[in-house]
mmCIF file of C-alpha atoms in Angstrom:
data_model
loop_
_atom_site.group_PDB
_atom_site.id
_atom_site.type_symbol
_atom_site.label_atom_id
_atom_site.label_comp_id
_atom_site.label_asym_id
_atom_site.label_seq_id
_atom_site.Cartn_x
_atom_site.Cartn_y
_atom_site.Cartn_z
ATOM 1 C CA MET A 903 -0.006 0.015 0.051
ATOM 2 C CA GLU A 904 1.276 3.342 -1.079
ATOM 3 C CA TYR A 905 0.278 7.100 -0.787
ATOM 4 C CA SER A 906 2.360 9.535 -2.624
ATOM 5 C CA ASP A 907 2.286 13.290 -3.498
ATOM 6 C CA THR A 908 3.875 14.026 -6.963
ATOM 7 C CA GLY A 909 3.321 17.642 -7.278
ATOM 8 C CA SER A 910 -0.222 18.177 -8.219
ATOM 9 C CA HIS A 911 -2.398 15.868 -5.991
ATOM 10 C CA GLY A 912 -1.963 12.771 -3.647
ATOM 11 C CA THR A 913 -2.439 9.312 -5.029
ATOM 12 C CA ALA A 914 -3.225 6.043 -2.887
ATOM 13 C CA ARG A 915 -2.685 2.800 -4.502
ATOM 14 C CA LEU A 916 -2.202 -0.921 -3.870
ATOM 15 C CA ALA A 917 0.474 -2.390 -6.079
ATOM 16 C CA SER A 918 2.681 -5.512 -6.445
ATOM 17 C CA SER A 919 6.364 -6.006 -5.818
ATOM 18 C CA GLY A 920 7.298 -2.853 -3.692
ATOM 19 C CA LEU A 921 10.347 -4.339 -2.177
ATOM 20 C CA TYR A 922 10.940 -7.598 -4.102
ATOM 21 C CA GLY A 923 9.698 -8.511 -7.412
ATOM 22 C CA SER A 924 6.995 -11.155 -7.067
ATOM 23 C CA ARG A 925 7.863 -14.307 -9.064
ATOM 24 C CA TRP A 926 7.620 -18.004 -9.368
ATOM 25 C CA GLY A 927 9.950 -20.353 -11.185
ATOM 26 C CA LEU A 928 11.580 -23.856 -11.999
ATOM 27 C CA ARG A 929 15.149 -24.744 -11.318
ATOM 28 C CA GLY A 930 17.013 -27.915 -11.911
ATOM 29 C CA THR A 931 20.326 -29.618 -11.983
ATOM 30 C CA GLU A 932 21.763 -32.786 -13.377
ATOM 31 C CA ASP A 933 24.996 -34.300 -12.118
ATOM 32 C CA LEU A 934 26.990 -35.408 -15.354
ATOM 33 C CA GLY A 935 29.869 -36.898 -13.408
ATOM 34 C CA GLY A 936 33.512 -35.713 -12.878
ATOM 35 C CA GLY A 937 32.090 -32.651 -11.256
ATOM 36 C CA LEU A 938 30.208 -31.454 -14.274
ATOM 37 C CA LYS A 939 26.544 -30.377 -13.781
ATOM 38 C CA ALA A 940 23.820 -29.330 -16.365
ATOM 39 C CA GLY A 941 21.173 -26.961 -15.147
ATOM 40 C CA PHE A 942 18.403 -24.660 -16.135
ATOM 41 C CA VAL A 943 16.323 -21.592 -14.786
ATOM 42 C CA LEU A 944 12.718 -20.588 -15.752
ATOM 43 C CA GLU A 945 11.372 -17.508 -13.839
ATOM 44 C CA GLU A 946 8.252 -15.714 -14.350
ATOM 45 C CA GLY A 947 7.027 -12.420 -12.595
ATOM 46 C CA MET A 948 3.397 -11.821 -11.649
ATOM 47 C CA ASN A 949 1.602 -9.038 -10.122
ATOM 48 C CA VAL A 950 -0.065 -10.167 -6.820
ATOM 49 C CA ASN A 951 -2.549 -7.291 -6.660
ATOM 50 C CA ASN A 952 -4.282 -8.420 -9.663
ATOM 51 C CA GLY A 953 -2.977 -11.822 -10.670
ATOM 52 C CA THR A 954 -1.697 -10.808 -14.105
ATOM 53 C CA PHE A 955 1.709 -11.390 -15.731
ATOM 54 C CA ALA A 956 4.326 -8.843 -15.150
ATOM 55 C CA ASP A 957 4.926 -9.041 -18.775
ATOM 56 C CA SER A 958 2.158 -10.236 -20.946
ATOM 57 C CA THR A 959 4.213 -10.857 -23.976
ATOM 58 C CA ARG A 960 6.608 -13.440 -22.124
ATOM 59 C CA GLU A 961 6.093 -16.744 -20.508
ATOM 60 C CA PHE A 962 9.291 -16.428 -18.510
ATOM 61 C CA ASN A 963 10.020 -12.883 -18.482
ATOM 62 C CA ARG A 964 12.558 -12.627 -15.691
ATOM 63 C CA GLN A 965 15.117 -15.472 -16.643
ATOM 64 C CA ALA A 966 15.269 -18.556 -19.024
ATOM 65 C CA TYR A 967 18.536 -20.034 -19.520
ATOM 66 C CA VAL A 968 20.479 -23.319 -19.651
ATOM 67 C CA SER A 969 24.026 -23.951 -18.133
ATOM 68 C CA LEU A 970 27.005 -26.138 -17.685
ATOM 69 C CA SER A 971 29.056 -25.722 -14.622
ATOM 70 C CA GLN A 972 32.222 -27.085 -12.893
ATOM 71 C CA ALA A 973 33.306 -25.919 -9.462
ATOM 72 C CA SER A 974 37.059 -25.306 -10.387
ATOM 73 C CA VAL A 975 36.185 -24.021 -14.017
ATOM 74 C CA GLY A 976 33.201 -21.823 -13.612
ATOM 75 C CA GLU A 977 29.773 -21.774 -15.252
ATOM 76 C CA ILE A 978 28.418 -20.991 -18.768
ATOM 77 C CA ARG A 979 24.811 -19.937 -19.322
ATOM 78 C CA LEU A 980 22.937 -19.426 -22.584
ATOM 79 C CA GLY A 981 19.426 -17.793 -22.734
ATOM 80 C CA ARG A 982 17.701 -14.674 -21.160
ATOM 81 C CA GLN A 983 19.689 -13.597 -18.106
ATOM 82 C CA THR A 984 19.504 -10.976 -15.381
ATOM 83 C CA SER A 985 22.372 -8.385 -15.550
ATOM 84 C CA PRO A 986 25.043 -8.414 -12.876
ATOM 85 C CA MET A 987 24.098 -4.663 -12.236
ATOM 86 C CA PHE A 988 20.670 -5.958 -10.820
ATOM 87 C CA PHE A 989 22.169 -8.354 -8.355
ATOM 88 C CA THR A 990 25.008 -5.838 -7.399
ATOM 89 C CA GLU A 991 22.367 -2.914 -6.819
ATOM 90 C CA GLY A 992 21.022 -5.023 -3.836
ATOM 91 C CA GLN A 993 24.589 -5.368 -2.232
ATOM 92 C CA ILE A 994 25.566 -1.716 -2.580
ATOM 93 C CA ASP A 995 22.566 -0.168 -1.123
ATOM 94 C CA ALA A 996 20.776 -0.455 2.313
ATOM 95 C CA PHE A 997 17.466 -0.765 0.654
ATOM 96 C CA VAL A 998 18.362 -3.795 -1.373
ATOM 97 C CA GLY A 999 17.961 -1.484 -4.413
ATOM 98 C CA ALA A 1000 14.187 -1.297 -3.994
ATOM 99 C CA SER A 1001 11.217 0.178 -2.295
ATOM 100 C CA ILE A 1002 10.373 3.955 -2.662
ATOM 101 C CA ALA A 1003 13.097 4.613 -0.062
ATOM 102 C CA SER A 1004 16.003 3.679 -2.590
ATOM 103 C CA GLY A 1005 17.435 6.703 -4.428
ATOM 104 C CA LEU A 1006 19.858 4.241 -6.057
ATOM 105 C CA ASN A 1007 16.914 2.435 -7.596
ATOM 106 C CA ASN A 1008 14.735 5.355 -8.404
ATOM 107 C CA MET A 1009 17.496 7.545 -10.142
ATOM 108 C CA SER A 1010 19.633 4.865 -11.855
ATOM 109 C CA THR A 1011 19.467 3.755 -15.440
ATOM 110 C CA TYR A 1012 20.554 0.394 -16.880
ATOM 111 C CA THR A 1013 19.147 -2.740 -18.530
ATOM 112 C CA VAL A 1014 17.898 -5.242 -15.993
ATOM 113 C CA ARG A 1015 17.815 -8.231 -18.455
ATOM 114 C CA THR A 1016 19.093 -9.258 -21.922
ATOM 115 C CA ASP A 1017 18.019 -11.856 -24.273
ATOM 116 C CA ASN A 1018 20.239 -14.263 -26.530
ATOM 117 C CA THR A 1019 22.902 -13.905 -23.929
ATOM 118 C CA VAL A 1020 26.134 -16.005 -23.204
ATOM 119 C CA SER A 1021 27.740 -15.621 -19.972
ATOM 120 C CA TYR A 1022 30.667 -16.906 -18.158
ATOM 121 C CA ILE A 1023 30.747 -16.961 -14.051
ATOM 122 C CA SER A 1024 34.122 -17.714 -12.786
ATOM 123 C CA PRO A 1025 35.046 -19.665 -9.695
ATOM 124 C CA THR A 1026 36.001 -17.454 -6.675
ATOM 125 C CA PHE A 1027 39.886 -17.232 -5.972
ATOM 126 C CA ALA A 1028 40.877 -15.524 -2.559
ATOM 127 C CA GLY A 1029 37.526 -13.810 -2.642
ATOM 128 C CA VAL A 1030 37.851 -12.472 -6.149
ATOM 129 C CA SER A 1031 35.307 -13.666 -8.990
ATOM 130 C CA ALA A 1032 34.522 -12.323 -12.515
ATOM 131 C CA GLU A 1033 31.485 -12.414 -14.954
ATOM 132 C CA LEU A 1034 31.375 -11.804 -18.691
ATOM 133 C CA TYR A 1035 28.147 -11.429 -20.548
ATOM 134 C CA TYR A 1036 27.717 -11.137 -24.498
ATOM 135 C CA GLY A 1037 24.231 -10.411 -25.829
ATOM 136 C CA PHE A 1038 23.698 -11.497 -29.463
ATOM 137 C CA GLY A 1039 20.708 -8.985 -29.826
ATOM 138 C CA THR A 1040 17.511 -9.549 -31.629
ATOM 139 C CA THR A 1041 18.659 -9.385 -35.177
ATOM 140 C CA GLY A 1042 21.343 -12.053 -34.850
ATOM 141 C CA ASN A 1043 24.207 -9.721 -35.981
ATOM 142 C CA GLY A 1044 26.081 -9.596 -32.673
ATOM 143 C CA LEU A 1045 27.106 -6.260 -31.647
ATOM 144 C CA ALA A 1046 26.261 -4.984 -35.055
ATOM 145 C CA GLY A 1047 22.569 -5.693 -34.354
ATOM 146 C CA ALA A 1048 19.699 -4.076 -32.303
ATOM 147 C CA ASN A 1049 19.583 -4.907 -28.536
ATOM 148 C CA ALA A 1050 22.925 -6.393 -28.683
ATOM 149 C CA SER A 1051 24.935 -5.943 -25.417
ATOM 150 C CA TYR A 1052 27.948 -6.773 -23.434
ATOM 151 C CA GLN A 1053 28.755 -6.714 -19.661
ATOM 152 C CA ALA A 1054 31.612 -7.340 -17.301
ATOM 153 C CA ALA A 1055 31.827 -7.577 -13.597
ATOM 154 C CA LEU A 1056 34.316 -7.987 -11.007
ATOM 155 C CA ARG A 1057 33.775 -8.760 -7.284
ATOM 156 C CA TYR A 1058 35.661 -9.143 -4.126
ATOM 157 C CA VAL A 1059 33.804 -10.796 -1.161
ATOM 158 C CA LYS A 1060 35.390 -11.752 2.027
ATOM 159 C CA ASP A 1061 34.281 -11.702 5.861
ATOM 160 C CA ARG A 1062 32.469 -8.421 6.374
ATOM 161 C CA ILE A 1063 33.698 -6.682 2.971
ATOM 162 C CA TYR A 1064 31.810 -6.527 -0.507
ATOM 163 C CA LEU A 1065 33.176 -4.636 -3.281
ATOM 164 C CA ALA A 1066 32.119 -4.875 -6.849
ATOM 165 C CA THR A 1067 32.472 -2.831 -10.096
ATOM 166 C CA ILE A 1068 30.259 -3.582 -13.349
ATOM 167 C CA TYR A 1069 30.063 -2.245 -16.910
ATOM 168 C CA GLN A 1070 27.104 -2.580 -19.139
ATOM 169 C CA ALA A 1071 26.554 -1.505 -22.847
ATOM 170 C CA VAL A 1072 23.371 -2.271 -24.441
ATOM 171 C CA LYS A 1073 22.144 -1.087 -27.911
ATOM 172 C CA ASN A 1074 18.624 0.072 -28.283
ATOM 173 C CA ALA A 1075 15.900 -1.588 -30.289
ATOM 174 C CA THR A 1076 16.412 0.690 -33.334
ATOM 175 C CA ASN A 1077 20.143 0.119 -33.345
ATOM 176 C CA THR A 1078 20.749 4.010 -33.237
ATOM 177 C CA ASP A 1079 22.372 4.403 -29.895
ATOM 178 C CA ILE A 1080 23.949 2.647 -26.951
ATOM 179 C CA LEU A 1081 23.003 2.904 -23.150
ATOM 180 C CA ARG A 1082 26.236 2.651 -21.348
ATOM 181 C CA SER A 1083 26.105 2.242 -17.458
ATOM 182 C CA THR A 1084 28.408 1.497 -14.694
ATOM 183 C CA TYR A 1085 28.083 0.499 -11.023
ATOM 184 C CA THR A 1086 30.886 0.497 -8.438
ATOM 185 C CA GLY A 1087 30.433 0.187 -4.737
ATOM 186 C CA GLY A 1088 30.237 -1.957 -1.799
ATOM 187 C CA HIS A 1089 29.355 -2.370 1.775
ATOM 188 C CA TYR A 1090 31.188 -3.113 5.152
ATOM 189 C CA GLN A 1091 29.547 -4.623 8.319
ATOM 190 C CA PHE A 1092 30.720 -3.511 11.910
ATOM 191 C CA ASP A 1093 28.940 -4.401 15.058
ATOM 192 C CA HIS A 1094 25.007 -4.033 14.314
ATOM 193 C CA PHE A 1095 25.494 -1.646 11.315
ATOM 194 C CA ILE A 1096 26.159 -2.207 7.706
ATOM 195 C CA ALA A 1097 27.474 0.819 5.721
ATOM 196 C CA TYR A 1098 26.971 1.077 2.007
ATOM 197 C CA LEU A 1099 28.407 3.327 -0.630
ATOM 198 C CA ALA A 1100 27.563 3.326 -4.510
ATOM 199 C CA PHE A 1101 28.517 5.352 -7.660
ATOM 200 C CA HIS A 1102 26.570 4.965 -10.758
ATOM 201 C CA THR A 1103 26.781 6.355 -14.281
ATOM 202 C CA ALA A 1104 24.630 6.339 -17.343
ATOM 203 C CA LYS A 1105 24.863 7.697 -20.770
ATOM 204 C CA LEU A 1106 22.435 7.499 -23.662
ATOM 205 C CA GLY A 1107 22.616 10.453 -26.106
ATOM 206 C CA SER A 1108 19.250 9.865 -27.972
ATOM 207 C CA GLN A 1109 17.318 10.525 -24.437
ATOM 208 C CA HIS A 1110 19.740 13.316 -23.230
ATOM 209 C CA ILE A 1111 20.907 11.054 -20.554
ATOM 210 C CA ASP A 1112 24.460 11.790 -19.076
ATOM 211 C CA ARG A 1113 24.199 11.285 -15.326
ATOM 212 C CA GLN A 1114 26.462 10.508 -12.264
ATOM 213 C CA LEU A 1115 24.641 9.353 -9.182
ATOM 214 C CA VAL A 1116 26.263 8.880 -5.699
ATOM 215 C CA SER A 1117 24.336 7.029 -3.021
ATOM 216 C CA ALA A 1118 25.228 6.512 0.786
ATOM 217 C CA SER A 1119 23.201 4.398 3.033
ATOM 218 C CA VAL A 1120 23.315 2.636 6.399
ATOM 219 C CA ARG A 1121 21.424 -0.411 7.768
ATOM 220 C CA TRP A 1122 20.937 -0.778 11.527
ATOM 221 C CA LEU A 1123 20.426 -4.419 12.719
ATOM 222 C CA ILE A 1124 18.269 -3.751 15.601
ATOM 223 C CA SER A 1125 17.832 -7.407 16.528
ATOM 224 C CA PRO A 1126 17.786 -10.551 14.557
ATOM 225 C CA SER A 1127 13.993 -9.836 13.703
ATOM 226 C CA ASN A 1128 14.041 -6.119 12.796
ATOM 227 C CA SER A 1129 16.242 -3.507 11.035
ATOM 228 C CA ALA A 1130 16.060 0.115 9.951
ATOM 229 C CA SER A 1131 17.872 1.780 7.006
ATOM 230 C CA LEU A 1132 18.532 5.408 6.249
ATOM 231 C CA GLY A 1133 20.237 6.856 3.037
ATOM 232 C CA TYR A 1134 20.808 9.765 0.734
ATOM 233 C CA SER A 1135 21.317 9.921 -3.043
ATOM 234 C CA TYR A 1136 22.376 12.575 -5.230
ATOM 235 C CA ALA A 1137 21.980 12.593 -9.204
ATOM 236 C CA ARG A 1138 24.126 14.901 -11.257
ATOM 237 C CA ASP A 1139 22.978 15.839 -14.707
ATOM 238 C CA ARG A 1140 25.945 16.136 -16.934
ATOM 239 C CA SER A 1141 23.917 16.876 -20.084
ATOM 240 C CA GLY A 1142 23.907 20.603 -19.626
ATOM 241 C CA LEU A 1143 20.019 20.439 -18.961
ATOM 242 C CA GLY A 1144 20.461 20.940 -15.057
ATOM 243 C CA ASN A 1145 18.116 18.103 -14.374
ATOM 244 C CA ASN A 1146 19.655 17.258 -11.059
ATOM 245 C CA ALA A 1147 17.903 15.457 -8.147
ATOM 246 C CA GLN A 1148 18.363 14.306 -4.628
ATOM 247 C CA GLN A 1149 16.652 12.049 -2.341
ATOM 248 C CA VAL A 1150 16.389 10.859 1.414
ATOM 249 C CA GLY A 1151 14.854 7.353 2.255
ATOM 250 C CA LEU A 1152 13.984 5.431 5.217
ATOM 251 C CA LEU A 1153 13.087 1.739 5.498
ATOM 252 C CA TYR A 1154 11.962 -0.419 8.514
ATOM 253 C CA GLN A 1155 11.844 -4.299 8.159
ATOM 254 C CA TYR A 1156 10.363 -6.653 10.683
ATOM 255 C CA LEU A 1157 10.577 -10.412 10.286
ATOM 256 C CA LEU A 1158 7.354 -12.226 11.357
ATOM 257 C CA SER A 1159 9.006 -15.460 10.634
ATOM 258 C CA LYS A 1160 12.012 -17.029 8.467
ATOM 259 C CA SER A 1161 9.728 -16.634 5.557
ATOM 260 C CA THR A 1162 7.647 -13.683 6.050
ATOM 261 C CA GLN A 1163 8.405 -9.868 6.729
ATOM 262 C CA ILE A 1164 6.525 -6.632 6.819
ATOM 263 C CA TYR A 1165 8.120 -3.342 5.901
ATOM 264 C CA ALA A 1166 7.448 0.458 5.856
ATOM 265 C CA ALA A 1167 9.316 2.929 3.885
ATOM 266 C CA ALA A 1168 9.262 6.648 3.222
ATOM 267 C CA ALA A 1169 10.993 8.901 0.755
ATOM 268 C CA LEU A 1170 11.434 12.645 -0.095
ATOM 269 C CA LEU A 1171 12.573 13.081 -3.652
ATOM 270 C CA ASP A 1172 13.428 16.616 -4.891
ATOM 271 C CA ASN A 1173 13.660 17.056 -8.804
ATOM 272 C CA LYS A 1174 15.438 20.096 -10.060
ATOM 273 C CA ASN A 1175 14.608 22.051 -13.303
ATOM 274 C CA LYS A 1176 12.825 19.496 -15.388
ATOM 275 C CA ALA A 1177 13.979 16.275 -13.854
ATOM 276 C CA THR A 1178 11.326 13.522 -13.911
ATOM 277 C CA PHE A 1179 12.489 11.022 -11.342
ATOM 278 C CA THR A 1180 9.779 9.175 -9.424
ATOM 279 C CA LEU A 1181 9.362 6.918 -6.521
ATOM 280 C CA SER A 1182 9.199 3.311 -7.781
ATOM 281 C CA GLY A 1183 9.260 0.047 -6.310
ATOM 282 C CA ALA A 1184 11.120 -3.263 -7.191
ATOM 283 C CA THR A 1185 9.069 -3.924 -10.257
ATOM 284 C CA VAL A 1186 6.340 -1.354 -10.166
ATOM 285 C CA ALA A 1187 6.571 2.070 -11.814
ATOM 286 C CA GLY A 1188 6.408 5.234 -9.794
ATOM 287 C CA ILE A 1189 3.295 7.440 -9.897
ATOM 288 C CA PRO A 1190 3.855 9.898 -12.769
ATOM 289 C CA LEU A 1191 4.764 13.664 -11.728
ATOM 290 C CA GLY A 1192 2.198 16.297 -11.887
ATOM 291 C CA TYR A 1193 4.620 18.240 -14.006
ATOM 292 C CA PRO A 1194 8.480 18.020 -14.988
ATOM 293 C CA GLY A 1195 10.572 19.081 -12.065
ATOM 294 C CA ALA A 1196 7.833 18.344 -9.394
ATOM 295 C CA ASN A 1197 9.006 16.819 -6.054
ATOM 296 C CA ALA A 1198 7.713 13.564 -4.927
ATOM 297 C CA ARG A 1199 6.848 12.426 -1.395
ATOM 298 C CA GLY A 1200 5.588 9.044 -0.262
ATOM 299 C CA VAL A 1201 4.983 6.392 2.215
ATOM 300 C CA GLN A 1202 4.832 2.718 1.649
ATOM 301 C CA LEU A 1203 3.629 -0.436 3.704
ATOM 302 C CA GLY A 1204 4.036 -3.827 2.464
ATOM 303 C CA ILE A 1205 4.346 -7.665 3.419
ATOM 304 C CA VAL A 1206 6.591 -10.183 1.717
ATOM 305 C CA HIS A 1207 6.439 -14.017 1.643
ATOM 306 C CA PHE A 1208 9.133 -16.289 0.555
ATOM 307 C CA PHE A 1209 8.641 -19.971 -0.295
#
């Protein structure tokens, strides 16, 4: 449940997937011997508020791939895959890169999933791992075709430290421009707190996007069953249009059980000049602004169940 004021009037709504994208799926592996395994993942998003598909044009819109893996060599995947930027966003933001409280989610621009993609995920050596993705696009011409893509990720995970940097380049559907995005950041846990820092860039000339985004947030682990997060994000427009923005967010999470949690979020988003950033959820679009440059204020209450 959400109530937001986007400049001209307040709007109350019930929406699906404010904190986590609702989905169901199938996953399986087969032991081929000698440490080699075959696997598959099929994952479909849904809207719990009305029972519809998250994407009516696809059966499995989130992920659909097959794979081969060997512990000492790594894993190769072929099919529709989620970008490493998506998984990293949840590790460099106290709001798991979602809910209206996340300025990192609300003001970043990248492609969440790519079709016709081959990827390689390396084993972890001394805490370091790497990922490479190549998307053949929709016209079968590799990087010369529409919707073609390539991505690279490097991570360091050890004890209480998480660090990552990711680069992504995705051609548009008309093969006339390339969206180039980066994520760099990490988190560090000390005592009952986890501190997060993230830096994001995005550039797409056809839509006048040339942006730098910095986000700092902290999560307080109050007890094993509840936590509170606070964060600030600032987006700097480098296109010359002056469409900067800043946001303060707050999130409280309470575990009713190992599978169920309730949460409450609040956000204040200040758009400058004609910026049009909105307060969005994990997979739900933000309520449109009353006019370009309008500020957005909102509160959100929700429940999540994992199975």
